[in-house]
XYZ file of C-alpha atoms in Angstrom:
650
model
C -1.840 -30.631 -6.970
C 1.208 -29.539 -4.883
C 1.360 -25.872 -3.804
C 4.367 -23.755 -4.833
C 5.309 -21.227 -2.474
C 4.967 -17.474 -3.413
C 8.168 -15.258 -3.058
C 7.756 -12.189 -5.185
C 11.079 -10.820 -4.934
C 14.759 -11.970 -3.816
C 16.902 -10.930 -1.086
C 15.739 -9.425 2.048
C 12.304 -8.117 0.713
C 11.628 -11.497 -0.460
C 12.473 -13.160 2.706
C 10.269 -10.808 4.742
C 7.442 -11.405 2.493
C 7.983 -15.100 3.091
C 8.282 -14.576 6.963
C 5.079 -12.441 7.111
C 2.902 -15.096 4.946
C 4.951 -18.108 6.344
C 2.096 -19.885 8.390
C -0.442 -19.178 5.543
C 1.956 -20.627 2.895
C 3.108 -23.553 4.846
C -0.363 -24.731 5.974
C -1.595 -24.782 2.135
C 1.466 -26.461 1.235
C 1.416 -29.354 3.840
C -2.384 -29.739 3.059
C -1.718 -30.291 -0.716
C -0.726 -33.246 -3.335
C 1.224 -36.216 -2.303
C 2.739 -34.445 0.874
C -0.531 -34.794 2.676
C -0.904 -38.317 1.578
C 2.704 -39.212 2.857
C 2.236 -37.542 5.690
C -1.180 -39.367 6.693
C 0.474 -42.560 5.548
C 3.017 -42.416 8.024
C 0.893 -41.411 10.770
C -1.335 -44.252 10.289
C 1.513 -46.889 9.908
C 4.653 -46.065 11.783
C 2.857 -47.602 14.982
C 3.292 -51.022 13.447
C 6.928 -50.810 12.940
C 8.746 -52.544 15.547
C 12.551 -52.817 14.134
C 14.895 -50.940 11.764
C 14.074 -53.843 9.446
C 10.346 -53.007 9.310
C 11.253 -49.261 8.599
C 13.595 -50.260 5.752
C 11.334 -52.540 3.961
C 8.514 -49.908 3.958
C 9.911 -47.515 1.477
C 7.066 -45.040 1.609
C 7.602 -44.929 5.554
C 11.298 -44.791 4.849
C 11.078 -41.776 2.509
C 9.327 -39.573 5.280
C 11.987 -40.925 7.800
C 14.995 -39.976 5.955
C 13.673 -36.665 4.783
C 12.702 -35.404 7.869
C 16.595 -35.722 9.065
C 18.053 -34.445 5.489
C 19.278 -37.824 4.642
C 16.668 -38.390 1.603
C 20.055 -38.806 -0.606
C 21.191 -41.857 1.479
C 17.628 -43.765 0.895
C 19.195 -46.390 -1.035
C 22.184 -47.048 1.370
C 20.143 -49.621 3.440
C 23.210 -51.090 5.318
C 24.344 -47.565 6.411
C 20.816 -46.647 7.374
C 20.091 -49.920 9.375
C 23.675 -49.901 11.314
C 22.917 -46.081 12.257
C 19.530 -47.342 13.541
C 20.595 -50.675 15.060
C 23.742 -49.508 17.023
C 22.023 -46.377 18.555
C 23.953 -43.627 19.979
C 24.961 -44.688 23.419
C 28.359 -46.180 22.530
C 31.132 -43.775 21.541
C 32.096 -46.114 18.454
C 28.349 -46.227 17.381
C 28.373 -45.538 13.623
C 25.990 -42.512 14.102
C 28.762 -41.050 16.650
C 31.682 -41.644 14.260
C 30.211 -39.850 10.836
C 30.692 -36.584 12.592
C 27.385 -35.596 11.175
C 24.453 -34.578 13.724
C 22.036 -36.030 10.879
C 22.707 -39.622 11.818
C 22.421 -39.222 15.510
C 19.247 -37.333 15.276
C 17.880 -39.961 12.742
C 18.818 -43.014 15.093
C 17.547 -41.340 18.573
C 14.358 -40.682 16.894
C 13.336 -44.251 16.284
C 15.027 -45.793 19.409
C 16.132 -49.307 17.797
C 19.580 -49.116 19.373
C 21.155 -51.299 22.459
C 19.181 -49.955 25.722
C 16.633 -48.215 24.113
C 12.971 -48.667 23.557
C 11.372 -48.208 19.864
C 9.750 -45.035 19.507
C 7.380 -45.669 16.883
C 4.438 -46.309 19.019
C 4.869 -42.808 20.664
C 2.577 -40.694 18.728
C 3.971 -37.522 19.928
C 7.561 -38.495 18.844
C 6.194 -39.715 15.498
C 4.436 -36.364 14.777
C 7.673 -34.412 15.500
C 9.032 -36.716 12.716
C 6.263 -35.643 10.435
C 6.584 -32.044 11.185
C 10.434 -32.300 10.440
C 9.239 -33.859 7.268
C 6.921 -31.167 6.123
C 9.353 -28.593 6.967
C 12.118 -30.016 4.869
C 9.741 -30.525 2.270
C 8.508 -26.958 2.373
C 12.107 -25.792 2.180
C 12.919 -27.935 -0.805
C 9.754 -26.404 -2.666
C 10.851 -22.964 -1.527
C 14.391 -24.039 -3.108
C 12.678 -24.177 -6.218
C 11.634 -21.054 -6.185
C 14.862 -19.362 -4.507
C 17.723 -21.244 -3.193
C 19.044 -18.575 -1.045
C 15.470 -18.876 0.835
C 15.758 -22.443 1.537
C 19.430 -22.035 2.920
C 17.772 -19.107 5.230
C 14.738 -21.477 6.293
C 17.186 -24.164 6.851
C 19.540 -22.205 8.773
C 16.932 -20.758 11.278
C 15.303 -24.252 11.774
C 18.884 -25.758 12.382
C 19.684 -23.244 14.816
C 16.164 -23.522 16.943
C 16.680 -27.226 16.802
C 20.297 -26.834 18.336
C 19.733 -24.445 20.811
C 16.252 -24.714 21.437
C 13.159 -22.308 21.168
C 13.906 -18.777 22.674
C 12.480 -18.524 26.234
C 11.935 -15.131 27.350
C 12.194 -16.542 31.148
C 15.302 -18.657 30.587
C 18.449 -16.591 31.613
C 20.678 -19.699 31.637
C 22.099 -18.851 28.271
C 23.070 -15.376 29.747
C 26.402 -13.900 30.804
C 26.532 -12.546 34.104
C 26.597 -9.009 32.647
C 23.575 -9.951 30.587
C 21.694 -11.173 33.503
C 22.305 -8.257 35.797
C 20.719 -6.061 32.949
C 17.889 -8.121 32.586
C 17.173 -7.855 36.071
C 17.857 -4.237 36.550
C 15.454 -3.766 33.616
C 12.741 -5.648 35.282
C 13.126 -3.798 38.630
C 12.612 -0.581 36.583
C 9.762 -1.984 34.869
C 8.388 -2.897 38.046
C 9.213 0.286 39.743
C 7.879 2.521 36.724
C 4.996 0.509 35.724
C 3.674 0.389 32.401
C 4.143 3.380 30.286
C 1.187 3.181 28.356
C -1.264 2.201 30.527
C -3.128 5.774 30.907
C -2.883 8.023 27.627
C -1.926 11.505 28.965
C -2.873 15.152 27.890
C -0.789 16.365 24.986
C 0.613 19.676 25.807
C 0.081 22.734 23.548
C 3.646 22.926 23.341
C 4.101 19.377 22.308
C 1.371 19.560 19.439
C 3.383 22.665 17.885
C 6.763 20.505 18.332
C 5.223 17.867 16.204
C 3.819 20.250 13.947
C 7.160 22.193 12.896
C 8.709 18.823 12.407
C 6.437 17.933 9.746
C 7.274 19.469 6.409
C 3.575 19.839 5.230
C 2.047 21.124 8.263
C 4.779 23.681 8.455
C 4.284 24.887 5.157
C 0.394 24.743 5.616
C 0.915 27.028 8.949
C 3.505 29.484 7.275
C 0.862 30.388 4.567
C -2.025 30.514 7.118
C -0.174 32.315 9.767
C 1.571 34.271 7.417
C 4.803 33.577 9.107
C 7.862 35.430 7.585
C 10.584 33.397 5.406
C 13.318 34.465 8.067
C 11.447 32.666 10.529
C 13.227 29.319 9.353
C 16.526 30.508 10.725
C 15.216 30.809 14.598
C 15.633 28.191 17.130
C 12.897 25.654 17.437
C 11.856 26.905 20.718
C 11.501 30.621 19.203
C 9.731 29.269 16.148
C 7.143 27.647 18.232
C 6.653 30.771 20.240
C 5.971 32.644 17.103
C 3.871 30.049 15.652
C 1.886 30.345 18.752
C 1.600 33.941 19.102
C 0.469 34.411 15.453
C -2.359 31.412 15.973
C -3.526 33.457 18.992
C -4.007 36.619 17.038
C -5.815 34.795 13.852
C -7.742 32.042 15.254
C -8.151 33.323 19.014
C -6.400 30.486 20.428
C -2.908 28.747 20.213
C -4.367 25.175 20.936
C -4.480 22.831 17.921
C -6.909 21.128 19.379
C -9.257 23.961 19.351
C -8.688 25.731 16.153
C -8.731 22.074 14.233
C -11.739 20.445 15.906
C -14.601 19.411 13.573
C -16.409 22.711 13.947
C -13.380 24.956 13.001
C -11.488 22.707 10.793
C -13.242 23.771 7.553
C -12.578 27.716 8.408
C -8.703 26.871 8.766
C -8.238 24.806 5.731
C -10.364 27.911 3.828
C -8.105 30.223 5.367
C -5.029 28.506 4.043
C -6.391 27.943 0.351
C -7.470 31.527 0.372
C -3.831 32.892 1.422
C -2.123 30.471 -0.966
C -4.115 31.768 -3.784
C -3.603 35.365 -3.039
C 0.212 34.425 -3.050
C -0.081 32.680 -6.448
C 0.672 29.252 -5.284
C -0.206 26.458 -7.742
C -3.703 25.292 -7.366
C -3.117 21.636 -7.513
C -0.192 21.851 -5.150
C -2.413 24.050 -2.720
C -5.170 21.469 -2.867
C -2.720 18.576 -2.055
C -0.942 20.213 0.817
C -4.580 20.961 2.206
C -5.678 17.647 1.827
C -2.341 16.172 3.576
C -2.732 18.658 6.500
C -6.282 17.585 6.990
C -5.640 14.131 7.333
C -2.457 14.687 9.616
C -3.779 17.162 11.898
C -7.026 14.915 12.166
C -5.158 12.038 13.705
C -2.732 14.461 15.978
C -5.879 16.034 17.436
C -8.788 13.675 17.147
C -8.384 11.942 20.552
C -8.016 15.424 22.286
C -10.765 17.291 20.277
C -13.213 14.489 20.912
C -12.633 14.656 24.774
C -12.360 18.388 25.166
C -15.922 18.011 23.501
C -16.950 15.779 26.472
C -15.287 17.919 28.960
C -16.754 21.141 27.437
C -20.375 19.492 28.070
C -19.330 18.585 31.455
C -18.448 22.120 32.307
C -21.798 23.546 30.918
C -23.878 21.163 32.891
C -23.911 22.659 36.433
C -24.682 19.463 38.387
C -21.778 17.659 36.383
C -19.523 20.920 36.824
C -20.068 20.891 40.633
C -19.414 17.269 40.980
C -16.296 17.406 39.260
C -15.211 20.514 41.054
C -15.465 18.503 44.488
C -14.193 15.124 43.083
C -11.306 16.208 41.153
C -10.523 19.288 43.640
C -10.569 21.810 40.654
C -9.505 25.350 41.379
C -12.050 27.723 42.503
C -11.629 29.865 39.396
C -12.267 26.859 36.850
C -15.574 28.356 35.363
C -13.638 31.665 34.480
C -10.473 30.230 32.910
C -10.583 30.218 28.818
C -12.029 26.812 27.322
C -8.372 25.874 26.054
C -6.784 26.099 29.665
C -10.157 24.600 31.493
C -10.420 21.695 29.611
C -6.635 20.783 30.037
C -7.140 21.094 33.841
C -10.064 19.025 33.927
C -8.367 15.957 32.134
C -5.171 16.284 33.766
C -6.850 16.019 37.133
C -9.136 13.116 36.036
C -6.002 11.294 34.977
C -4.893 11.898 38.352
C -7.868 10.929 40.165
C -9.706 8.433 38.256
C -6.773 7.242 36.243
C -8.178 8.177 32.747
C -9.466 11.340 31.332
C -12.195 9.834 29.276
C -15.560 10.211 30.977
C -16.979 6.882 29.028
C -14.202 4.746 30.981
C -14.690 6.482 34.388
C -18.500 6.722 33.996
C -18.867 3.193 32.660
C -20.720 0.517 34.744
C -17.550 -1.179 36.216
C -15.995 2.042 37.375
C -19.086 4.230 38.144
C -19.493 3.366 41.773
C -15.558 4.291 42.488
C -16.346 7.629 40.628
C -19.149 8.542 42.685
C -17.314 7.226 46.093
C -14.586 9.774 45.307
C -17.013 12.461 45.105
C -18.690 11.161 48.288
C -15.561 11.076 50.340
C -14.238 14.610 49.260
C -17.567 16.201 49.787
C -17.940 14.564 53.178
C -14.060 15.892 54.267
C -15.374 19.164 52.977
C -18.358 19.540 55.315
C -21.284 18.730 53.408
C -24.599 17.380 54.804
C -25.044 13.527 54.037
C -28.638 14.664 52.690
C -27.171 17.098 50.186
C -24.358 15.007 49.214
C -27.011 11.968 48.483
C -29.312 14.205 46.442
C -26.476 15.414 44.343
C -24.972 11.797 43.888
C -28.627 10.629 42.736
C -28.731 13.451 40.217
C -25.263 13.208 38.863
C -25.427 9.232 38.466
C -28.443 9.765 36.239
C -26.781 12.455 34.015
C -23.702 10.103 33.812
C -25.464 6.908 33.027
C -27.161 8.628 30.366
C -24.436 10.323 28.730
C -21.391 8.459 29.224
C -22.090 5.007 30.654
C -22.200 3.327 27.143
C -19.759 1.172 25.399
C -18.399 3.888 23.292
C -15.264 5.060 25.004
C -12.903 7.214 22.841
C -10.160 4.401 23.337
C -12.880 1.425 23.571
C -15.118 1.947 20.606
C -14.031 0.821 17.233
C -10.461 -0.016 17.778
C -9.708 -1.511 14.532
C -11.139 1.998 12.869
C -8.660 3.731 15.193
C -5.802 1.526 14.758
C -6.021 1.859 10.742
C -6.564 5.887 11.084
C -3.228 5.943 13.078
C -1.580 4.084 10.459
C -3.150 6.164 7.496
C -1.960 9.309 9.376
C 1.615 7.987 9.296
C 1.626 7.536 5.582
C 0.295 10.860 5.038
C 2.863 12.619 7.538
C 5.763 11.232 4.990
C 3.828 12.150 1.949
C 4.811 15.706 2.237
C 8.342 15.207 3.665
C 11.547 16.299 1.786
C 13.340 13.036 1.669
C 11.320 10.177 2.514
C 8.897 9.861 -0.243
C 11.979 9.407 -2.591
C 13.370 6.996 -0.321
C 9.933 4.882 0.300
C 8.663 4.930 -3.599
C 12.070 3.319 -4.400
C 11.969 0.797 -1.425
C 8.416 -0.114 -2.034
C 8.626 -0.125 -5.917
C 5.658 1.729 -6.343
C 5.798 2.406 -9.982
C 5.361 -1.430 -10.200
C 1.635 -1.084 -8.852
C 0.803 1.595 -11.579
C -1.138 1.104 -14.689
C 0.725 1.970 -18.186
C 1.172 5.816 -18.373
C 0.357 6.701 -15.047
C 2.700 8.401 -12.566
C 2.701 8.214 -8.810
C 3.052 11.976 -8.131
C 0.172 12.461 -10.248
C -2.297 10.370 -8.125
C -4.295 11.589 -5.308
C -3.244 11.129 -1.654
C -5.935 8.471 -1.227
C -4.598 6.514 -4.341
C -0.978 6.883 -3.056
C -1.849 5.952 0.267
C -3.675 2.313 -1.023
C -0.233 1.857 -3.077
C 1.889 2.595 -0.082
C -0.111 0.140 2.356
C -0.289 -2.514 -0.335
C 3.276 -2.649 -1.254
C 4.424 -2.478 2.304
C 2.376 -5.367 3.411
C 3.377 -7.212 0.120
C 7.022 -6.842 0.801
C 7.704 -6.352 4.556
C 4.337 -7.888 5.991
C 3.225 -4.651 7.653
C 1.795 -1.164 6.503
C 2.520 0.270 9.925
C 5.054 2.802 9.468
C 5.926 2.674 13.090
C 6.818 -0.845 12.628
C 8.895 -0.414 9.373
C 10.812 2.436 10.973
C 11.635 0.319 14.379
C 14.748 -1.189 14.784
C 13.909 -4.916 13.336
C 12.462 -3.414 10.059
C 14.489 -0.396 9.280
C 17.607 -2.251 7.929
C 15.412 -4.524 5.587
C 13.496 -1.180 4.182
C 17.083 0.661 3.790
C 18.226 -2.710 1.856
C 15.389 -2.700 -0.366
C 15.861 0.995 -1.273
C 19.757 0.563 -1.900
C 19.125 -2.436 -4.109
C 16.429 -0.984 -6.027
C 18.010 2.191 -6.269
C 21.193 0.587 -7.863
C 19.179 -1.225 -10.092
C 17.675 2.217 -11.455
C 21.218 3.423 -11.912
C 21.210 5.543 -8.974
C 24.768 6.866 -7.830
C 26.252 5.946 -4.605
C 26.795 9.190 -3.609
C 22.792 10.017 -3.798
C 21.879 6.587 -2.615
C 23.538 7.378 0.813
C 22.637 11.169 0.643
C 18.784 10.072 0.409
C 19.112 7.155 2.811
C 20.469 9.445 5.480
C 17.903 12.308 5.033
C 14.836 9.531 5.184
C 16.335 7.845 7.897
C 16.560 10.979 10.150
C 13.166 12.118 9.295
C 11.398 8.646 9.873
C 13.194 8.431 13.196
C 12.135 11.862 13.888
C 8.463 11.142 13.171
C 8.021 7.718 14.381
C 10.961 6.533 16.683
C 12.286 9.853 18.580
C 10.469 9.283 21.492
C 11.537 5.620 21.935
C 15.232 6.498 21.093
C 15.382 9.464 23.718
C 14.044 6.823 26.227
C 16.531 4.030 25.246
C 19.324 6.554 25.251
C 18.490 7.431 28.907
C 18.211 3.855 29.793
C 21.566 2.803 28.222
C 23.222 5.899 30.196
C 21.621 4.681 33.386
C 23.172 1.328 32.971
C 26.754 2.441 32.013
C 28.250 0.989 34.911
C 26.417 -2.401 34.767
C 27.617 -2.832 31.210
C 31.199 -2.903 32.364
C 30.658 -5.694 35.070
C 32.447 -8.991 33.871
C 33.244 -7.982 30.360
C 35.672 -11.003 30.291
C 32.522 -13.389 31.173
C 32.202 -16.114 28.400
C 28.765 -17.519 29.495
C 28.227 -21.202 29.203
C 30.753 -22.688 26.805
C 30.881 -20.345 23.922
C 33.215 -22.284 22.162
C 31.593 -25.658 22.522
C 28.571 -23.871 20.817
C 30.665 -23.113 17.770
C 32.200 -26.348 17.491
C 28.355 -27.690 17.315
C 27.884 -25.617 14.405
C 31.157 -26.100 12.494
C 30.224 -29.806 12.903
C 27.688 -29.503 10.287
C 29.448 -27.771 7.048
C 26.321 -26.304 5.563
C 25.629 -24.349 8.976
C 29.345 -23.340 8.864
C 29.013 -21.835 5.198
C 25.740 -20.094 6.245
C 27.496 -18.100 9.086
C 30.669 -17.526 6.710
C 28.561 -15.833 3.994
C 26.206 -14.100 7.049
C 29.284 -12.961 8.756
C 31.189 -11.732 5.556
C 34.321 -14.048 6.328
C 36.124 -15.336 3.595
C 35.965 -18.721 2.422
C 39.942 -19.331 3.578
C 38.486 -19.261 7.189
C 37.506 -22.782 6.679
C 41.068 -24.008 5.776
C 42.241 -22.838 9.508
C 43.020 -24.902 12.442
C 39.424 -25.307 13.968
C 40.388 -23.388 17.316
C 41.656 -20.546 15.077
C 38.457 -20.551 12.896
C 36.275 -20.685 16.171
C 38.367 -17.509 17.425
C 37.618 -15.695 13.915
C 33.876 -16.592 13.997
C 33.339 -15.440 17.658
C 35.143 -12.076 17.141
C 33.296 -11.401 13.827
C 30.017 -12.257 15.468
C 30.655 -10.053 18.723
C 31.513 -6.976 16.250
C 28.241 -7.619 13.867
C 25.843 -9.105 16.084
C 27.165 -7.772 19.680
C 27.577 -11.129 21.012
C 29.966 -14.198 20.173
C 27.375 -16.856 21.548
C 25.393 -18.628 19.073
C 22.703 -19.660 21.748
C 21.905 -15.976 21.903
C 21.314 -15.338 18.236
C 18.026 -17.139 19.153
C 17.483 -15.763 22.626
C 18.261 -12.345 21.766
C 16.323 -11.831 18.398
C 19.316 -11.721 16.234
C 18.162 -14.481 14.126
C 16.618 -12.453 11.764
C 19.518 -9.960 11.487
C 21.597 -12.836 10.763
C 19.539 -14.059 7.963
C 19.142 -10.707 6.388
C 22.798 -10.482 6.229
C 23.153 -13.729 4.624
C 20.305 -13.286 1.932
C 22.153 -9.383 1.380
C 25.550 -10.916 0.632
C 24.457 -13.857 -1.080
C 22.777 -11.339 -3.208
C 25.956 -9.517 -3.637
C 27.852 -12.356 -4.392
C 25.548 -13.351 -7.359
C 25.771 -10.069 -8.836
C 29.292 -9.773 -8.543
C 30.670 -13.073 -9.450
C 27.864 -15.467 -10.469
C 28.086 -17.548 -7.386
C 24.937 -19.628 -6.840
C 23.825 -20.401 -3.299
C 22.311 -23.547 -4.791
C 25.627 -25.366 -4.022
C 25.485 -24.394 -0.458
C 21.690 -25.147 -0.031
C 22.511 -28.702 -1.608
C 25.467 -29.533 0.595
C 23.429 -28.248 3.677
C 20.818 -30.841 2.969
C 23.038 -33.843 1.663
C 26.444 -33.632 2.903
């Protein structure tokens, strides 16, 4: 039984699902039905073929061979195929070279029956490449039976890679002088600065409150709990944060969210919110929902800090450890009299500076303990302590550290999968209480399709909503991580899905644009703002470099376009993807190339087809093709099936 590819929806959403499940679906397809048998037959028998006549006389072998190169419609034209094989490609007047069709050149070269060539049929690696192409073409055909636009997109992506090669991050030969300069500068900056995420830093109280006030649910939670007046909404952000901190100090005895929302204090804070919300006459169901969401969000925001603060609080209360750390970390003399919140922050900041981490489970692990103890030994010796005293202290501290922290249970190194899942879940909880995001994502993910008859999404518990959000996100976009979904490579697809579904639901253009702008702004703040700021700073730092050699065309940009335009199907793919009128195809080829290059530069930021691959532009190009094909189908009844068939048969 032949496997039928699964594509749950059309357009960009369907493409993202196909891409995210491609390997699994492709493997299932090539291992099913006659395709598996044909592939095995070809592999077992092609080695016995020594001439074009041998190949042409075995129709089963020939079917694999021609389909691998998109020539299956030519299988009955034996004379044509035999000439293409026998004449090879070395002579300019060889048939394959005069056909103005790269498929014949590839077909002839693959088997090596031409003058001066050696037959390739005994080369198992070369023949496996033919089988791979045959299987890819067959899978594309099966995809086309479900959705022709997907078949075209798959072919285009494969063809671009075949023409310009697999992307190689280390290969700069296809880059312009300007791009090479930028690359070298970027690499130099990374080498100077090191990896930004090697060591997690200590989140300041200021940063934690800044994160809180950007989240609608948390802001509402603390407005009620801390009795923040309504007029505070008109304050500048730094003034509002200061007000929150002052009120928290009065109500909780500390302005540090890590402390007042720790495990031992969290229940008290949530109860305080519910009590004050009830006194204010707020709806009980809404109060419970806000409390639940706030608890989920804050758990993730403070979990690591809270857990590590507990570790350091234990250290500060164990006299041998406290004295050890005071010497090893060169802590201030008054560390023992500081309030708990300040002391924990000092401990952790100094630990990162000295040990490279603020996690005792890491610097006290078997691999790092000797270095940690040696730091104390050196500092104590410099301070004039006697060797016997140093040795005695080290024996005591070593025993305590091994017993308390020298286990494989570091905060970051324990259950990594669980920690990652918690972080992903926290992202979804964050957006549930926002203003514009839920409407945007509910539409983009079509959450109503996952409900039972009579159910409404809003009436579900936050846990049930979370499950549907994640399930739909994986189904449509291949990931349930909002940081990925809101990143530069996925956000466009999410927005397109929202627009498509909103239009289908009868939403007006005004409101589609309105809610898109609100949602994209909120999502950027919640998940991408730090990266965006860093990117902006980097762009400003490179301003002069970006202006150098603006006229540089790189290696033969025009010749790359001539290669593409030598294949009518690829030309049509580009025409649709770039939004060009069909009349461009009637222009003189030099004029047409000029139009394509200008449009590609405008849309993709480069006019060189080789960079569509090396600069990760291919997905963007495919998404534009699918979106515009879908629009054409809706507006004029145009079917991309003709383009797909022409691509494979012309």
